[in-house]
Short mmCIF file of C-alpha atoms in Angstrom, two decimals:
data_model
loop_
_atom_site.label_atom_id
_atom_site.label_comp_id
_atom_site.label_asym_id
_atom_site.label_seq_id
_atom_site.Cartn_x
_atom_site.Cartn_y
_atom_site.Cartn_z
CA MET F 1 0.00 0.00 0.00
CA MET F 2 1.34 3.44 -0.93
CA THR F 3 1.47 6.09 1.76
CA ALA F 4 0.59 9.65 0.84
CA VAL F 5 3.37 12.11 1.45
CA HIS F 6 2.34 15.44 2.88
CA VAL F 7 4.53 18.30 1.66
CA THR F 8 4.54 21.16 4.12
CA ALA F 9 4.83 24.80 3.13
CA PRO F 10 8.33 25.23 4.66
CA THR F 11 9.50 22.18 2.71
CA ARG F 12 8.12 23.56 -0.56
CA ALA F 13 9.67 26.97 0.12
CA ARG F 14 13.03 25.36 0.81
CA ASP F 15 12.76 23.36 -2.41
CA VAL F 16 12.02 26.47 -4.46
CA LEU F 17 14.92 28.36 -2.88
CA THR F 18 17.23 25.42 -3.51
CA SER F 19 16.13 25.26 -7.13
CA GLU F 20 16.81 28.96 -7.68
CA TRP F 21 20.19 28.67 -5.99
CA ILE F 22 21.17 25.78 -8.27
CA LYS F 23 20.11 27.80 -11.33
CA LEU F 24 22.14 30.83 -10.27
CA ARG F 25 25.34 29.04 -9.30
CA SER F 26 25.36 26.63 -12.23
CA VAL F 27 25.53 29.41 -14.83
CA ARG F 28 29.03 30.57 -15.75
CA SER F 29 27.85 34.11 -16.47
CA THR F 30 27.10 34.59 -12.76
CA TYR F 31 30.78 34.30 -11.87
CA LEU F 32 31.93 36.32 -14.87
CA VAL F 33 29.56 39.16 -14.06
CA LEU F 34 30.64 39.29 -10.41
CA LEU F 35 34.31 39.12 -11.40
CA PHE F 36 33.85 41.98 -13.86
CA ALA F 37 32.04 44.05 -11.23
CA ALA F 38 34.81 43.51 -8.70
CA ALA F 39 37.56 44.32 -11.19
CA ALA F 40 35.79 47.47 -12.39
CA ALA F 41 34.96 48.82 -8.93
CA VAL F 42 38.34 48.09 -7.36
CA GLY F 43 40.43 48.94 -10.43
CA ILE F 44 38.77 52.25 -11.32
CA GLY F 45 38.54 53.24 -7.68
CA TYR F 46 42.27 52.66 -7.27
CA LEU F 47 43.14 54.66 -10.40
CA VAL F 48 40.98 57.61 -9.35
CA THR F 49 42.28 57.74 -5.78
CA GLN F 50 45.85 57.32 -6.98
CA ALA F 51 45.30 60.28 -9.30
CA ASP F 52 43.93 62.28 -6.36
CA ALA F 53 47.04 61.53 -4.34
CA THR F 54 49.36 62.29 -7.26
CA HIS F 55 47.77 65.65 -8.10
CA TRP F 56 47.00 66.74 -4.54
CA ALA F 57 49.86 69.25 -4.41
CA ARG F 58 48.56 70.96 -7.58
CA MET F 59 44.89 71.01 -6.56
CA THR F 60 43.16 74.30 -5.90
CA ALA F 61 41.83 75.14 -2.46
CA ALA F 62 38.27 74.63 -3.73
CA ALA F 63 39.12 71.17 -5.10
CA ARG F 64 40.72 70.16 -1.83
CA ALA F 65 37.70 71.35 0.12
CA ALA F 66 35.41 69.28 -2.10
CA PHE F 67 37.62 66.18 -1.90
CA ASP F 68 35.77 63.14 -0.57
CA PRO F 69 38.05 60.20 0.31
CA VAL F 70 35.12 57.78 0.45
CA ASP F 71 33.05 58.86 -2.55
CA ASP F 72 36.11 59.09 -4.82
CA THR F 73 36.97 55.52 -3.90
CA PHE F 74 33.71 54.35 -5.49
CA ALA F 75 34.27 56.08 -8.83
CA GLY F 76 34.02 52.69 -10.56
CA LEU F 77 30.73 51.75 -8.95
CA GLY F 78 28.79 52.60 -12.11
CA LEU F 79 30.21 49.68 -14.08
CA ALA F 80 29.65 47.38 -11.12
CA GLN F 81 26.02 48.55 -10.97
CA LEU F 82 25.59 47.73 -14.65
CA ALA F 83 26.98 44.24 -14.08
CA PHE F 84 24.77 43.57 -11.04
CA GLY F 85 21.71 44.89 -12.86
CA ALA F 86 22.43 42.60 -15.80
CA LEU F 87 22.79 39.69 -13.40
CA GLY F 88 19.34 40.42 -11.99
CA VAL F 89 17.85 40.63 -15.47
CA LEU F 90 19.46 37.36 -16.58
CA ALA F 91 18.19 35.57 -13.47
CA ILE F 92 14.71 35.57 -15.01
CA SER F 93 14.96 36.69 -18.65
CA SER F 94 17.21 33.74 -19.51
CA GLU F 95 14.42 31.38 -18.44
CA TYR F 96 11.98 33.11 -20.77
CA ALA F 97 14.49 32.92 -23.61
CA SER F 98 15.13 29.19 -23.13
CA GLY F 99 11.54 28.26 -22.31
CA LEU F 100 12.60 26.93 -18.91
CA ILE F 101 10.14 29.30 -17.26
CA ARG F 102 7.25 27.03 -18.31
CA THR F 103 8.87 24.11 -16.52
CA THR F 104 9.47 26.28 -13.48
CA PHE F 105 5.83 27.38 -13.32
CA ALA F 106 4.63 23.83 -13.89
CA ALA F 107 6.69 22.66 -10.91
CA VAL F 108 5.71 25.69 -8.81
CA PRO F 109 2.22 26.88 -9.82
CA ARG F 110 2.39 29.73 -7.31
CA ARG F 111 4.28 32.12 -9.54
CA ARG F 112 4.78 34.73 -6.87
CA ALA F 113 6.67 32.14 -4.86
CA VAL F 114 9.08 31.83 -7.78
CA ILE F 115 9.63 35.60 -7.87
CA ALA F 116 10.10 35.67 -4.09
CA ALA F 117 12.64 32.85 -4.27
CA LYS F 118 14.55 34.53 -7.10
CA ALA F 119 14.57 37.83 -5.24
CA ALA F 120 15.77 36.12 -2.06
CA VAL F 121 18.55 34.08 -3.69
CA VAL F 122 19.79 36.83 -5.98
CA GLY F 123 19.46 39.32 -3.13
CA VAL F 124 21.57 37.30 -0.70
CA VAL F 125 24.25 36.57 -3.30
CA THR F 126 24.48 40.13 -4.60
CA LEU F 127 24.31 41.68 -1.13
CA LEU F 128 27.20 39.52 0.10
CA ALA F 129 29.18 40.03 -3.10
CA GLY F 130 28.34 43.73 -3.14
CA GLU F 131 29.56 44.28 0.40
CA LEU F 132 32.76 42.32 -0.28
CA ILE F 133 33.40 44.42 -3.37
CA ALA F 134 32.58 47.62 -1.47
CA PHE F 135 35.00 46.88 1.35
CA ALA F 136 37.73 45.74 -1.07
CA THR F 137 37.24 48.93 -3.07
CA PHE F 138 37.38 51.09 0.03
CA PHE F 139 40.56 49.57 1.43
CA THR F 140 42.29 49.63 -1.96
CA GLY F 141 41.39 53.27 -2.45
CA GLN F 142 42.54 54.25 1.02
CA TRP F 143 45.83 52.47 0.40
CA ALA F 144 46.35 54.64 -2.68
CA LEU F 145 45.43 57.80 -0.76
CA SER F 146 47.81 56.95 2.07
CA ALA F 147 50.73 58.08 -0.11
CA GLN F 148 49.67 61.67 0.67
CA HIS F 149 48.14 60.84 4.07
CA LEU F 150 44.66 61.51 2.67
CA ASN F 151 43.25 58.16 3.69
CA VAL F 152 40.57 57.60 6.30
CA THR F 153 39.53 54.57 8.30
CA LEU F 154 36.13 53.01 8.77
CA ALA F 155 35.96 54.87 12.08
CA HIS F 156 35.88 58.17 10.19
CA PRO F 157 32.41 59.78 10.49
CA GLY F 158 30.21 58.46 7.70
CA ALA F 159 32.83 56.14 6.19
CA LEU F 160 31.33 52.83 7.33
CA ARG F 161 27.87 54.04 6.35
CA GLY F 162 29.15 54.90 2.88
CA VAL F 163 30.81 51.52 2.35
CA LEU F 164 27.76 49.58 3.52
CA ALA F 165 25.50 51.75 1.37
CA ALA F 166 27.65 51.10 -1.71
CA GLY F 167 27.35 47.34 -1.27
CA PHE F 168 23.62 47.58 -0.64
CA TYR F 169 23.11 49.70 -3.73
CA LEU F 170 24.68 46.98 -5.89
CA ALA F 171 22.13 44.49 -4.53
CA VAL F 172 19.31 46.98 -5.17
CA THR F 173 20.41 47.27 -8.79
CA ALA F 174 20.14 43.48 -9.11
CA TRP F 175 16.62 43.55 -7.61
CA VAL F 176 15.62 46.27 -10.06
CA GLY F 177 17.02 44.04 -12.81
CA ILE F 178 14.84 41.13 -11.67
CA GLY F 179 11.75 43.32 -11.69
CA LEU F 180 12.43 44.69 -15.16
CA GLY F 181 13.35 41.24 -16.45
CA ALA F 182 10.03 39.83 -15.25
CA VAL F 183 8.03 42.71 -16.71
CA ILE F 184 9.79 42.95 -20.08
CA ARG F 185 10.87 39.28 -20.39
CA HIS F 186 13.58 40.06 -22.96
CA THR F 187 17.20 40.39 -21.88
CA ALA F 188 18.21 43.23 -24.21
CA GLY F 189 15.07 45.23 -23.54
CA ALA F 190 15.26 44.76 -19.77
CA VAL F 191 18.95 45.69 -19.61
CA THR F 192 18.23 48.79 -21.72
CA ALA F 193 15.39 49.76 -19.40
CA MET F 194 17.61 49.20 -16.39
CA VAL F 195 20.29 51.49 -17.85
CA GLY F 196 17.62 54.08 -18.52
CA VAL F 197 16.23 54.00 -14.99
CA VAL F 198 19.54 53.80 -13.15
CA PHE F 199 21.85 55.91 -15.33
CA LEU F 200 20.11 57.86 -18.10
CA LEU F 201 17.16 59.28 -16.14
CA PRO F 202 19.33 60.92 -13.42
CA THR F 203 21.60 62.40 -16.13
CA ILE F 204 18.62 63.95 -17.92
CA ILE F 205 17.17 65.31 -14.68
CA THR F 206 20.44 66.96 -13.63
CA ALA F 207 20.28 68.92 -16.89
CA LEU F 208 17.00 70.53 -15.83
CA PRO F 209 17.07 74.16 -14.67
CA ALA F 210 17.37 74.82 -10.95
CA PRO F 211 15.72 74.08 -8.60
CA TRP F 212 13.95 71.28 -10.48
CA ASP F 213 17.18 69.40 -11.05
CA THR F 214 17.50 68.74 -7.32
CA ARG F 215 13.79 68.62 -6.46
CA ILE F 216 13.26 65.78 -8.92
CA GLY F 217 16.76 64.35 -8.95
CA ARG F 218 16.74 63.50 -5.25
CA PHE F 219 14.06 60.90 -5.97
CA THR F 220 16.13 59.04 -8.59
CA VAL F 221 17.84 55.87 -7.42
CA ASN F 222 21.35 56.79 -8.56
CA LEU F 223 21.44 60.28 -7.08
CA ALA F 224 19.80 59.09 -3.87
CA ALA F 225 22.43 56.35 -3.58
CA GLN F 226 25.19 58.90 -4.00
CA GLN F 227 23.81 60.77 -1.01
CA THR F 228 24.12 57.65 1.14
CA ILE F 229 27.75 57.13 0.09
CA ALA F 230 29.15 60.66 -0.06
CA GLN F 231 30.73 62.35 2.92
CA HIS F 232 29.70 65.77 1.60
CA PRO F 233 26.01 65.49 0.60
CA HIS F 234 24.94 67.86 -2.18
CA THR F 235 22.82 70.85 -1.24
CA GLY F 236 19.12 70.42 -1.91
CA TYR F 237 19.16 66.63 -1.75
CA PHE F 238 17.83 64.47 1.05
CA PRO F 239 20.29 63.38 3.75
CA ALA F 240 21.56 59.81 3.98
CA GLY F 241 18.62 58.36 5.93
CA PRO F 242 15.75 59.37 3.64
CA SER F 243 17.94 58.73 0.59
CA PHE F 244 18.49 55.17 1.79
CA LEU F 245 14.72 54.65 2.01
CA ILE F 246 14.33 55.94 -1.56
CA VAL F 247 16.95 53.47 -2.80
CA ALA F 248 15.26 50.59 -0.95
CA ALA F 249 11.88 51.65 -2.35
CA TYR F 250 13.13 51.10 -5.91
CA ALA F 251 13.92 47.48 -5.06
CA ALA F 252 10.55 46.97 -3.37
CA VAL F 253 8.60 48.51 -6.26
CA ALA F 254 10.52 46.47 -8.85
CA ILE F 255 9.85 43.16 -7.10
CA ALA F 256 6.22 44.11 -6.43
CA ALA F 257 5.75 44.95 -10.11
CA ALA F 258 7.22 41.58 -11.08
CA ALA F 259 4.90 39.76 -8.68
CA PHE F 260 1.90 41.67 -10.03
CA VAL F 261 2.63 41.13 -13.71
CA ILE F 262 3.77 37.52 -13.58
CA THR F 263 0.34 36.24 -12.50
CA ARG F 264 -1.56 38.14 -15.18
CA ARG F 265 -0.15 36.73 -18.38
CA ASP F 266 0.99 33.46 -19.87
CA ALA F 267 4.56 32.24 -19.54
#
């Protein structure tokens, strides 16, 4: 006689998370993207801070006053953001491209559970990787600045906050990528949309006449993230606390949009 097996909700949730983890770690592009992000953030950050140290003696008084030993360290964060955003997009768009998404939904009919699992797995991986990259970038940059004794430690006011915020922002970019990937379902289109939201939109807004450039710009994810990292926040923008909430809101809205759309159309 066969005995019925009762599958509990925690067991099913663990199975879905395990499945998403296997998908993410078994794809070579995951490691290549993270490696590129690390190389770009650390390498560009080192070059910029080394240039700061080299040209310090020839800097004007105004340039020295505006110098930010933490923010300058993260000069290469933009390329790392692009890589993390692409990783988030690929986490779901690649399944649509290959048709694997139909198998996934057949195995897990509760589609929102799939989105939640993807967001959790990608979020944990990118948050850990993002923080590792952020700390590596910070320490490498401070090593370059130490040649002119311009370096600071994590105990410097706002330094630890800035490093943690940089790593968190990378994870947020990946979450935004997941949301756009689920909504658009095409890799190229979702990556283009991600670039538009994260990079192009803030650039356009900063070109607006004052005071609208700051009134609107402070609500964009990139400019808000800069406020959480910088030691000298720009005038007219929100301080670090509210800016952090704006950055987090982008991730929440992106995942919520994915959960809303994914149940209202065919795979």
